[in-house]
Coordinates of C-alpha atoms in Angstrom, one line a residue:
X1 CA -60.6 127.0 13.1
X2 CA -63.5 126.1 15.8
X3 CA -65.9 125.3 12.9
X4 CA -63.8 122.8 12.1
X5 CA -62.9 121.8 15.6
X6 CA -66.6 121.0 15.8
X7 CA -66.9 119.1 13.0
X8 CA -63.7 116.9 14.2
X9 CA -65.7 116.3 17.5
X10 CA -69.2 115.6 15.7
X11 CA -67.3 113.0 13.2
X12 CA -65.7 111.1 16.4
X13 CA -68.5 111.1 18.0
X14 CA -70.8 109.4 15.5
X15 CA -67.4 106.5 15.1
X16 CA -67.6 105.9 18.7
X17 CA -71.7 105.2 18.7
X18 CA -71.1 103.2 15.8
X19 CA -68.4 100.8 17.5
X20 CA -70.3 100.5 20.4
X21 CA -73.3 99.6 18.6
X22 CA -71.5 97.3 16.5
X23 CA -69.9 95.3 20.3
X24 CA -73.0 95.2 21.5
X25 CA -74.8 93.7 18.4
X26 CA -71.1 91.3 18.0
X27 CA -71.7 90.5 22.2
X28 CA -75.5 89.3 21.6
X29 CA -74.3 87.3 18.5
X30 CA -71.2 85.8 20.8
X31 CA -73.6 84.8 23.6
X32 CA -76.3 83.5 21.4
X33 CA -73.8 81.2 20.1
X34 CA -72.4 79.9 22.7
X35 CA -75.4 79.3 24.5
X36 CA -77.0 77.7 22.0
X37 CA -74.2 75.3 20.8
X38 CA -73.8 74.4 24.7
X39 CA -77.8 73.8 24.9
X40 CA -77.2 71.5 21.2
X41 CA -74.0 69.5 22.3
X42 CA -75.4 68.8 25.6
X43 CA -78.7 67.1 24.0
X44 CA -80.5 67.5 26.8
X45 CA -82.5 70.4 26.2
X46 CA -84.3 72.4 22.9
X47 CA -83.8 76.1 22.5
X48 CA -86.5 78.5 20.3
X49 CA -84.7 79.9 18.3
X50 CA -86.1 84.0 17.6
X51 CA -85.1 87.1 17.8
X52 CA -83.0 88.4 20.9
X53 CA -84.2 91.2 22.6
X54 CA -82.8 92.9 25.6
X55 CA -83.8 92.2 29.2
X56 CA -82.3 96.3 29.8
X57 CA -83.6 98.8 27.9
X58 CA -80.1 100.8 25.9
X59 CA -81.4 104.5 27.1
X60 CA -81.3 103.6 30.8
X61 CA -78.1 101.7 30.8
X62 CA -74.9 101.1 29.1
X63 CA -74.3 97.6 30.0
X64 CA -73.8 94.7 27.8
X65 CA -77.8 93.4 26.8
X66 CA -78.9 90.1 27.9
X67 CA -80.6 87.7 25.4
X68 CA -84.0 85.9 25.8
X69 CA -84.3 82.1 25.4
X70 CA -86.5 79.5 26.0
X71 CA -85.9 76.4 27.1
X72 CA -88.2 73.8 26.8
X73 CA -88.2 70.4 29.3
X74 CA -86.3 67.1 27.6
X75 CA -88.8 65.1 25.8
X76 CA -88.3 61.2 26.7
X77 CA -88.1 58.6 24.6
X78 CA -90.4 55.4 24.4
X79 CA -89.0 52.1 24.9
X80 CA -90.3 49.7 23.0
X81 CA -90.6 46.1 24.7
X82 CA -90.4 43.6 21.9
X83 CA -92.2 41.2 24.1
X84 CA -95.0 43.9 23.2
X85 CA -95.0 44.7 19.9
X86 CA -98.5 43.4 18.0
X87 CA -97.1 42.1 15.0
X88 CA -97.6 38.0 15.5
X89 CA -94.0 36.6 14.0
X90 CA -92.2 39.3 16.8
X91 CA -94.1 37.5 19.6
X92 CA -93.2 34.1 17.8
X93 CA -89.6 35.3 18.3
X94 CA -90.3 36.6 21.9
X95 CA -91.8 32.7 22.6
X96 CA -88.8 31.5 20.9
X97 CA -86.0 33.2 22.9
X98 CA -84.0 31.1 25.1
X99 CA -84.1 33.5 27.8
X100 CA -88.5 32.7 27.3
X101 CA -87.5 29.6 29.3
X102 CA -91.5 28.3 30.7
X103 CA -92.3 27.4 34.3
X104 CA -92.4 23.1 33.4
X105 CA -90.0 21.8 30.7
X106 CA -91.6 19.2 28.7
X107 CA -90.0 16.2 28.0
X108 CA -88.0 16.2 31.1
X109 CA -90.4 14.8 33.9
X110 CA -88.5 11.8 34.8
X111 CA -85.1 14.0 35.0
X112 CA -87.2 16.5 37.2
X113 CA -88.9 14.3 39.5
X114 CA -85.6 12.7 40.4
X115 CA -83.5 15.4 41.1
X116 CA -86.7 16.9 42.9
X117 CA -86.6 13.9 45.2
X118 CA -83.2 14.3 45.8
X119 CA -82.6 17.7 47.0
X120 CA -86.0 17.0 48.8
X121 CA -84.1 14.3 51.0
X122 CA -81.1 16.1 51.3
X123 CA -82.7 19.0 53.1
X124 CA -84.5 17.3 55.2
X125 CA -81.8 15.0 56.3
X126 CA -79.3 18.1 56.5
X127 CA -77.9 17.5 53.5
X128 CA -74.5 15.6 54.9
X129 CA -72.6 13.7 52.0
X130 CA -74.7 14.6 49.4
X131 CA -74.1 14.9 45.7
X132 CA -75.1 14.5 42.2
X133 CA -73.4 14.7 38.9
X134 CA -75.4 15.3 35.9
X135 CA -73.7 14.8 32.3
X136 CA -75.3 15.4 28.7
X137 CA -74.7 16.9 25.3
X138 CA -75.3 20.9 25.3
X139 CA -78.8 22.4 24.9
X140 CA -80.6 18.6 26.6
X141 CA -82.1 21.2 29.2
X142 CA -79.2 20.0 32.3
X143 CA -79.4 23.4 33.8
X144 CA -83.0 24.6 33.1
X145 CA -84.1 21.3 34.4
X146 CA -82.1 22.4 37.9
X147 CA -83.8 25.5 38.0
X148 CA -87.1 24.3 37.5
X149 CA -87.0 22.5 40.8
X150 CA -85.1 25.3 42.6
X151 CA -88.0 27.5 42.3
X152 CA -90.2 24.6 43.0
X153 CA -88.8 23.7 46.5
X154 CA -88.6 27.5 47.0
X155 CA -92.5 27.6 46.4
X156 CA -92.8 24.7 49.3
X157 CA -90.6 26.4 51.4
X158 CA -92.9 29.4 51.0
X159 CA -95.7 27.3 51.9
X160 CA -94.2 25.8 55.2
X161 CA -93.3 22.7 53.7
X162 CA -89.6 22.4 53.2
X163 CA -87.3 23.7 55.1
X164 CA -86.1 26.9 54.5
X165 CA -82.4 26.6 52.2
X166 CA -80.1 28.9 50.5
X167 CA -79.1 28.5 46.8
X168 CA -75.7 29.1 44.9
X169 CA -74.6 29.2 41.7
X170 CA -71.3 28.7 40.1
X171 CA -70.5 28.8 36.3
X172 CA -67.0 27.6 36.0
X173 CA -66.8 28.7 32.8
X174 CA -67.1 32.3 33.8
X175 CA -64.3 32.6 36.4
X176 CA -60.7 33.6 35.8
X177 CA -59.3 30.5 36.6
X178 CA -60.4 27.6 38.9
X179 CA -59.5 28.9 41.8
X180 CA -61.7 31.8 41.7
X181 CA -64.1 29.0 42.3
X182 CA -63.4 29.7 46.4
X183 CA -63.8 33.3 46.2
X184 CA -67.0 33.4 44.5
X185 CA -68.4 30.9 46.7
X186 CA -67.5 32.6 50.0
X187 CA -68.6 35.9 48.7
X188 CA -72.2 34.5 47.6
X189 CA -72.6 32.2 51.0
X190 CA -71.5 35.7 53.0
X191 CA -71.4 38.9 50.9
X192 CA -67.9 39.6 51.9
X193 CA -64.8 39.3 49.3
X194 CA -61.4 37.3 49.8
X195 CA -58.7 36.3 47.5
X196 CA -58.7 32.3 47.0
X197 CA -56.1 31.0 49.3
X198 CA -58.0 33.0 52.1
X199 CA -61.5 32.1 51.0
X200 CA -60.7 27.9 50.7
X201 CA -59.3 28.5 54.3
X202 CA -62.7 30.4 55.4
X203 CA -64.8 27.7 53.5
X204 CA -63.0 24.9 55.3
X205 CA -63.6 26.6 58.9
X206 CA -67.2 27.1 58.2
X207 CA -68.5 23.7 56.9
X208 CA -65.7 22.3 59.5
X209 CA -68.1 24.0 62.6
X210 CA -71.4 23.1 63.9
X211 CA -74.0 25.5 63.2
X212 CA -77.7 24.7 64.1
X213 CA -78.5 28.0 63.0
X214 CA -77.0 27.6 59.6
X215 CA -79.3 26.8 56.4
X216 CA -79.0 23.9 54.4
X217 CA -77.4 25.1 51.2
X218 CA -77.5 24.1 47.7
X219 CA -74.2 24.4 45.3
X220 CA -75.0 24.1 41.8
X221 CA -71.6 24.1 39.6
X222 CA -72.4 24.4 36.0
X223 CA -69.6 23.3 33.7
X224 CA -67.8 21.7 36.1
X225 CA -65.3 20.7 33.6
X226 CA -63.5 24.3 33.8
X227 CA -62.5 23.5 37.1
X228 CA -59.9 20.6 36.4
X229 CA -56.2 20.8 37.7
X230 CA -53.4 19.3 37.4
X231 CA -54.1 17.9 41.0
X232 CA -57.5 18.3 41.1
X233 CA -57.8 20.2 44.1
X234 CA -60.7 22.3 43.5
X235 CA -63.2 19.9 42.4
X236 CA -61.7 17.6 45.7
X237 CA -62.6 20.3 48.2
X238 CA -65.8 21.4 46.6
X239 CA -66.9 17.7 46.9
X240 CA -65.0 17.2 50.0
X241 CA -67.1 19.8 52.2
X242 CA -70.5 17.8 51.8
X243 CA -68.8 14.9 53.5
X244 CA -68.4 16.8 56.7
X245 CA -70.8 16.4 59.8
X246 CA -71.4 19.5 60.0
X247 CA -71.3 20.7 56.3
X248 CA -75.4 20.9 55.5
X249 CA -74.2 21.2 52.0
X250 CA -75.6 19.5 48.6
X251 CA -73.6 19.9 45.7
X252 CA -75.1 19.1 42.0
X253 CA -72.5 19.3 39.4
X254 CA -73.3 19.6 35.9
X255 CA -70.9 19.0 33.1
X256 CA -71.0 18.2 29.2
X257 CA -68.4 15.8 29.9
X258 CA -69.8 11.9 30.4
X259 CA -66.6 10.5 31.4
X260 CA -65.5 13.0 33.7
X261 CA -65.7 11.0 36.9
X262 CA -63.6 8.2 35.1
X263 CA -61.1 11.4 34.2
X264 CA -60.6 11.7 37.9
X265 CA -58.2 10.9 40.1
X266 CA -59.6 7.8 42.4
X267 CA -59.6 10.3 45.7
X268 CA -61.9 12.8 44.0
X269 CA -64.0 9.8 42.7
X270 CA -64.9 8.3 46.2
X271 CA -66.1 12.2 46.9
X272 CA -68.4 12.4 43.9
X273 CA -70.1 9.0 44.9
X274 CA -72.3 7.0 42.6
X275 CA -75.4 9.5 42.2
X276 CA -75.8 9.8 38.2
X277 CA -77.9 11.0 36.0
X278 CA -77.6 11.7 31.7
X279 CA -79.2 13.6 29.6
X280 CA -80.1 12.2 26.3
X281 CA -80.3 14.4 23.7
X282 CA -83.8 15.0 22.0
X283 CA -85.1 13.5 19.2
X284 CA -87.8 14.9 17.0
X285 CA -90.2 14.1 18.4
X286 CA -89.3 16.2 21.7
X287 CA -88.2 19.0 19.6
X288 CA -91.5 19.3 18.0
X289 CA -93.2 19.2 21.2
X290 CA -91.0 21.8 23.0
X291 CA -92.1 24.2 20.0
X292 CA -95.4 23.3 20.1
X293 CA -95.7 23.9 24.0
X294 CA -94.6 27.3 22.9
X295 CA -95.9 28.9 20.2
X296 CA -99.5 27.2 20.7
X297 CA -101.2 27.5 17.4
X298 CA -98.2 28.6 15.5
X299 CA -97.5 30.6 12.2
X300 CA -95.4 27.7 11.4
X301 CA -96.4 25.3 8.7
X302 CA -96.6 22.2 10.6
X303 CA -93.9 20.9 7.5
X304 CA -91.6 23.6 8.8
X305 CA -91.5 22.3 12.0
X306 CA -91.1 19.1 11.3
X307 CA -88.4 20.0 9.1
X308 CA -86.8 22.1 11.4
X309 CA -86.9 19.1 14.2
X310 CA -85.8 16.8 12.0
X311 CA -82.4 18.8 11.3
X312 CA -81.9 19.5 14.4
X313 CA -82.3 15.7 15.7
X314 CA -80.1 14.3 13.0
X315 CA -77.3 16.7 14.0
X316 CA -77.1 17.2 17.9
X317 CA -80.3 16.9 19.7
X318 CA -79.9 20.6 21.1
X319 CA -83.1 22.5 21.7
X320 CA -81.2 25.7 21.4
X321 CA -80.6 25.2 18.0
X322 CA -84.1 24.4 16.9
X323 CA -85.2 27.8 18.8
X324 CA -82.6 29.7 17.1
X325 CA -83.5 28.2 13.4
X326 CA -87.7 28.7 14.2
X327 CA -86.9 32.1 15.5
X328 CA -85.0 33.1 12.5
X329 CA -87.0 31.7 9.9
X330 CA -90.1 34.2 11.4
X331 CA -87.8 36.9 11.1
X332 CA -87.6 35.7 7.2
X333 CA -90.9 35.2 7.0
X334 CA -92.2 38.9 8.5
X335 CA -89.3 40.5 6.0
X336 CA -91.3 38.5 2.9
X337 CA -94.6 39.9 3.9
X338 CA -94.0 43.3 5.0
X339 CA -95.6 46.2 2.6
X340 CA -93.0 48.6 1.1
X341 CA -92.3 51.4 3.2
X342 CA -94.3 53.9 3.0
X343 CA -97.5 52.2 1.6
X344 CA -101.1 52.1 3.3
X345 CA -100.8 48.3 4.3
X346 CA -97.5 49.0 6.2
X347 CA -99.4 52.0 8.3
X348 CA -102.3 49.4 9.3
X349 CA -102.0 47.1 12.4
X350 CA -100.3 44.2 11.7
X351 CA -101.5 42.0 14.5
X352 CA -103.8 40.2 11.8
X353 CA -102.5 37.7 9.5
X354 CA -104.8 39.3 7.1
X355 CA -104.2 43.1 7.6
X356 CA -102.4 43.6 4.5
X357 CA -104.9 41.5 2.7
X358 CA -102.5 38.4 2.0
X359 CA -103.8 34.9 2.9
X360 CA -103.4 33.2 6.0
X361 CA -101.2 30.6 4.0
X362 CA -99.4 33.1 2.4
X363 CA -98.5 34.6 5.8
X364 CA -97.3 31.0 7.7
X365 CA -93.5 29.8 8.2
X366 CA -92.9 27.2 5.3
X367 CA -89.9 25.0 4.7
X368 CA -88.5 26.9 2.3
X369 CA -87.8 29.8 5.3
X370 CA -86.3 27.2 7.6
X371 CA -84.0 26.0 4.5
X372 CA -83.1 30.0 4.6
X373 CA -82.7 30.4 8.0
X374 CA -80.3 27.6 8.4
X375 CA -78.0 28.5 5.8
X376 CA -78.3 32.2 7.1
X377 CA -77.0 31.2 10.8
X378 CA -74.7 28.2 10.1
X379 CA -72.9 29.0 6.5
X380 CA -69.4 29.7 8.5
X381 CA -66.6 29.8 7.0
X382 CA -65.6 26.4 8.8
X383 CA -68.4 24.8 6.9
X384 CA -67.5 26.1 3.7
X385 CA -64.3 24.5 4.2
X386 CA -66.0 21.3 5.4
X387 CA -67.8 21.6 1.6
X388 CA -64.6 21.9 0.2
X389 CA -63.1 18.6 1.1
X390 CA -62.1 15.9 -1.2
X391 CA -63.3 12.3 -0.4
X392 CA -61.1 11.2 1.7
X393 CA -60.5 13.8 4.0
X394 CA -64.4 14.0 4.2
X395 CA -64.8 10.2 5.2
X396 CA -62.3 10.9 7.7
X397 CA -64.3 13.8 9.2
X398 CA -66.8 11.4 9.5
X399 CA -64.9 8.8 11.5
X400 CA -63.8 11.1 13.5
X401 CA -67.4 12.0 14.6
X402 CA -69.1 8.5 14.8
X403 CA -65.6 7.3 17.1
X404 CA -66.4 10.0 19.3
X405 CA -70.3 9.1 19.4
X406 CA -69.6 6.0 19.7
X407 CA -67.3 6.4 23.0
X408 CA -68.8 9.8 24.2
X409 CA -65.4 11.2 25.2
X410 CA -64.3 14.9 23.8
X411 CA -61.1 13.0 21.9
X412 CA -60.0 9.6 20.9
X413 CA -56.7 7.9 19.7
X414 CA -55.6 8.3 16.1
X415 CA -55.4 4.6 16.2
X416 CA -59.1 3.9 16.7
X417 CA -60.2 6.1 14.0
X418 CA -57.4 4.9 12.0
X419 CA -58.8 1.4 12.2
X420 CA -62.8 3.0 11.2
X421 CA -61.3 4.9 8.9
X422 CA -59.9 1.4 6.9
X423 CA -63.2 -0.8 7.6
X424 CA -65.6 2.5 6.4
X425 CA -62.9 2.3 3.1
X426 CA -63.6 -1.2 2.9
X427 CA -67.1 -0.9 2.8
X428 CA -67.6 1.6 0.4
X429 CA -65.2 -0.3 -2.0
X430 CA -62.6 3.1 -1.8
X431 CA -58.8 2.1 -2.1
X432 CA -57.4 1.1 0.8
X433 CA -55.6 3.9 2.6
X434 CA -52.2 3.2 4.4
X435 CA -51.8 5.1 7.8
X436 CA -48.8 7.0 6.9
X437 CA -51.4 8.6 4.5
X438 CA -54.1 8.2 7.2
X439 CA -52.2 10.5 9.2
X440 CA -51.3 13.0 6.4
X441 CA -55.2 13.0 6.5
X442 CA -55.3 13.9 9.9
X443 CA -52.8 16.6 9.7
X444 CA -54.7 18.4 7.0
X445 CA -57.6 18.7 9.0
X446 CA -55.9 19.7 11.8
X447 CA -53.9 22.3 9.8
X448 CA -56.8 24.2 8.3
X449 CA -58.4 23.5 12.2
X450 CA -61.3 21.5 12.0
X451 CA -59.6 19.1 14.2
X452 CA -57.5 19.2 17.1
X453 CA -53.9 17.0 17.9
X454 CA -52.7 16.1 21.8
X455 CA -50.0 14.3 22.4
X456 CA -49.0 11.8 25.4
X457 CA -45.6 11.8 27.0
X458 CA -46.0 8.0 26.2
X459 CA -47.8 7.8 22.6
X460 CA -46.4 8.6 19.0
X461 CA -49.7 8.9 17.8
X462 CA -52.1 11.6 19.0
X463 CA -55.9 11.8 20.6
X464 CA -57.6 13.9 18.3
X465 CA -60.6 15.8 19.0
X466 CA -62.9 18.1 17.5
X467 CA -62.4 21.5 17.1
X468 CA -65.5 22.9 15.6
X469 CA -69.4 21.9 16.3
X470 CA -71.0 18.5 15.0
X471 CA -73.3 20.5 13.6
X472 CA -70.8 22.1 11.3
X473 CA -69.9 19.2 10.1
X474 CA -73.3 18.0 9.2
X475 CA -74.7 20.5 7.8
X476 CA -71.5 20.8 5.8
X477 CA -71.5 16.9 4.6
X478 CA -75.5 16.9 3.9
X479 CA -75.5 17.0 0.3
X480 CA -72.8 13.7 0.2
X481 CA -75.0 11.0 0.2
X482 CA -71.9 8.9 1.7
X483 CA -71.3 11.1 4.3
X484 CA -74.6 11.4 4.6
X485 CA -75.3 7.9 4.6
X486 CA -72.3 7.8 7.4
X487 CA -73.4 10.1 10.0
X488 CA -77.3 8.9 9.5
X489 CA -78.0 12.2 8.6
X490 CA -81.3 10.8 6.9
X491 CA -82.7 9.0 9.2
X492 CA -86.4 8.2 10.2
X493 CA -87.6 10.2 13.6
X494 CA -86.7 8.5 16.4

C-alpha cells in the first residue's frame, strides 16, 4: 500500500513537470508569434529570426521565460528623380514635360514685351482702371507668357526698380462655382476665409478705401469664361474694383473664348475697356523651334520633328500637344532599344547612345515612332467613331469645324453650316442634300456625341457646337483625302 502510494506520487509528479514544460515552451512560441507578426504587419522594422533563449535562467525562477530579439533600424528607400536618371531619351522626356516650362518662351516676344509694358505702367501709375483681356486657342502659351513677366517685374522689384506689388491668381475653372471667385480672392489678398456674400462685401470696402500703405496688386483670372452668370455679376465686380480711386488693382483676364467681351452685357463691356490682345496659334515653324530650344541637339531625327510639327500645326497649333507626341515617341523609342532583361548590355550605363553597341542612327527618334506615338495617345474611342462615318455625315463634321474657324465662336447656327454644308456638296459634285436630311445629319452626330445641340427661346433650329477636340476630328478624317482636302489638313508650313 505505501509502495504504491509512492509510485502514485512519483507518476504525478513527472505529469505536472511535463505540462509545465510543455506552457512554457507553448508561451515562448505564443510570444514569438505575436511579436513577430506585429514587427511584419507594421513594416517598419526587420526581426532576426533565431533561436529564443531565456533572459531568466529556469533553476532560479519559475516565471514565464522572455524571448531575445533583435531589431534592426528601418532601411530607407531611394527616390529616384527622373529629372536624374542617365539614360538620354528619360531626360528628353524631363525637357519635354509641360511642367519643364524655360525662363523666356520663344516665339512670344512681341506678346511679352507688351503685357510687360503694361503691368510696368500700371504700377507705377497705381494701377487705377487698369485691365487687359487676352484670348487664344489652348496650348498658344496665354498663361506661361503671364508668368514669364511676373517673375520678371519681380526680379526688378528685387533690384529697386519697380515698385514693390503683390500677385494673385485665380483659375475659374477650379472653383465650385463662380462665386467662390470672392472668397478665394479675399483669402489670397488677406489669409483669412469668408463665405462669398461676406467676402464680395469685404472686397468692396477695401478697394472702396484709401490706403497709401497698400501694394499695388496684380489679379490674374485664367479661364475667365467659368465665371459667367446669368447677370454677370462676378466678372462686373471683378472688373468694376480697378475703376475705383483708390482700388491699386490690375486685372488681366485670360480666356479661350475670342468673343467673350461681345458675349457681355454692354455694362460689363465699358469695365473691360478696349485693352486686347490674341494669341495666334503656332505654326510649324514655331513648334519646331520651341522643341529645338529644348532638347538642344536632340535624339530626334530632324524628319521626326518636322513631322511631328507638321501634325500638330495642321490640327490646333497647341504646343502641348507637340510636347506630349515628342515625349511619347522617346518613350517608344527607349522601349525599341533597350537589351532584354537580364542581359550584359542592360547592366551597362546607358547614358551613351552607343553603350549597347547600336548605332547612333539606330538609337534617334524617327517618323515612324511619332506615327506610333500619335496613334498610341489619340486613338479614342471618339475617333474611332469619327473613322466610322459615312460621307456625309463626315463632310458635315467638317463644316461644322471650318464654320467655327471661320467665326472663332465655341457654336454657330445650324443654318450657317447648313448653307456650307450645300455649297461644299456642290463642289465636290455630291447630291444635293435637303435640310430636313441636313438636320437628320446633325442629329446623328449629336446622338452618338460628337456634337452638341442649344436651343434659343426664339429659334427652331439650334447653335451647334463641338463636343470633342479638333484634333479628334482630324486625326480621325486624315486618311479622307476630301476631308482632308477640307480641313487643309495637308498643307505646306506656314
Amino acid at each position: 500500500s505505501i509502495f504504491n502510494n509512492a509510485e502514485e506520487l512519483h507518476q504525478a509528479k513527472l505529469q505536472h513537470e511535463d505540462e509545465e514544460k510543455s506552457s512554457e515552451e507553448e508561451s515562448e512560441e505564443t510570444m514569438f508569434f505575436c511579436q513577430h507578426r506585429f514587427i511584419k504587419d507594421s513594416k517598419m522594422f526587420q526581426i532576426l529570426k533565431r533561436p529564443l533563449t531565456p533572459l531568466i535562467d529556469s533553476s532560479q525562477s519559475s516565471s514565464k521565460r522572455v524571448p531575445s530579439f533583435t531589431i534592426s533600424s528601418p532601411t530607407k528607400r531611394r527616390r529616384v528623380d527622373p529629372t536624374k536618371r542617365t539614360s538620354v531619351y528619360a531626360k528628353a522626356c524631363a525637357k519635354l514635360q509641360l511642367s519643364a516650362v524655360p525662363d523666356e518662351l520663344p516665339c512670344r516676344e512681341k506678346q511679352r514685351d507688351e503685357i510687360m509694358n503694361f503691368l510696368k505702367h500700371s504700377i507705377g501709375s497705381g494701377g487705377s482702371g487698369s485691365g487687359l483681356y487676352i484670348s487664344g486657342m489652348p496650348g498658344t502659351g496665354k498663361t506661361a507668357t503671364v508668368h514669364q513677366v511676373v517673375r520678371e517685374l519681380h526680379q526688378l522689384t528685387e533690384d529697386g526698380d519697380l515698385p514693390s506689388f503683390d500677385y494673385v491668381e485665380i483659375n475659374a475653372m477650379k472653383l465650385p462655382n463662380p462665386y467662390h471667385a470672392y472668397s478665394d480672392l479675399w483669402r489670397k489678398l488677406t489669409g483669412k476665409h469668408a463665405a462669398p456674400t461676406r467676402a464680395c462685401q469685404l472686397l468692396g470696402e477695401r478697394f472702396q478705401k484709401a490706403n497709401s500703405s497698400r501694394e499695388c496688386c496684380i489679379l490674374l483670372i485664367d479661364e475667365m469664361d467659368f465665371l459667367l452668370t446669368q447677370k454677370q455679376t462676378v466678372i462686373y465686380n471683378l472688373l468694376d474694383w480697378p475703376t475705383r480711386p483708390h482700388a491699386r488693382l490690375i486685372v488681366i483676364c485670360i480666356a479661350n473664348t475670342m468673343d467673350l467681351p461681345e458675349r457681355l452685357s454692354l455694362r460689363v463691356q465699358s469695365r473691360l475697356g478696349l485693352r486686347r490682345m490674341v494669341f495666334s496659334p503656332y505654326n510649324q515653324k514655331e513648334l519646331r523651334e520651341i522643341i529645338h530650344a529644348r532638347l538642344g541637339n536632340s535624339i530626334f531625327e530632324p524628319k521626326a520633328i518636322e513631322l511631328c510639327c507638321r501634325k500638330v500645326s495642321n490640327v490646333s497649333g497647341d504646343v502641348r500637344r507637340a510636347l506630349q507626341i515628342s515625349r511619347r515617341a522617346a518613350e517608344i523609342r527607349e522601349e525599341k532599344n533597350r537589351p532584354p532583361k537580364g542581359s550584359k548590355a542592360r547592366r551597362t550605363s546607358r547614358s551613351s547612345l552607343s553603350s549597347s553597341g547600336q548605332t547612333k542612327e539606330s538609337r534617334l527618334v524617327t517618323m515612324h515612332d511619332i506615327e506610333e506615338a500619335v496613334f498610341s495617345l489619340f486613338d479614342s474611342p471618339s475617333i474611332a467613331f469619327i473613322r466610322a462615318l459615312r460621307k456625309y455625315e463626315r463632310v458635315f463634321l467638317c463644316c461644322v469645324v471650318l464654320q467655327l474657324r471661320q467665326l472663332r465662336l465655341e457654336e454657330a447656327p445650324f443654318e450657317d453650316i447648313f448653307d456650307r454644308f450645300t455649297t461644299t456638296c456642290q463642289s465636290k459634285g455630291f447630291q444635293t442634300i435637303t435640310s430636313r436630311v441636313a438636320r437628320d445629319i446633325a442629329t446623328g452626330l449629336e446622338q452618338i456625341r460628337l456634337i452638341l445641340f442649344r436651343y434659343h427661346d426664339v429659334d427652331r433650329n439650334p447653335s451647334i457646337r463641338l463636343n470633342v477636340q479638333e484634333d479628334d476630328i482630324c486625326l480621325g478624317l486624315d486618311n479622307d483625302s476630301i476631308c482632308a482636302n477640307l480641313l487643309d489638313l495637308n498643307r505646306a508650313e506656314d
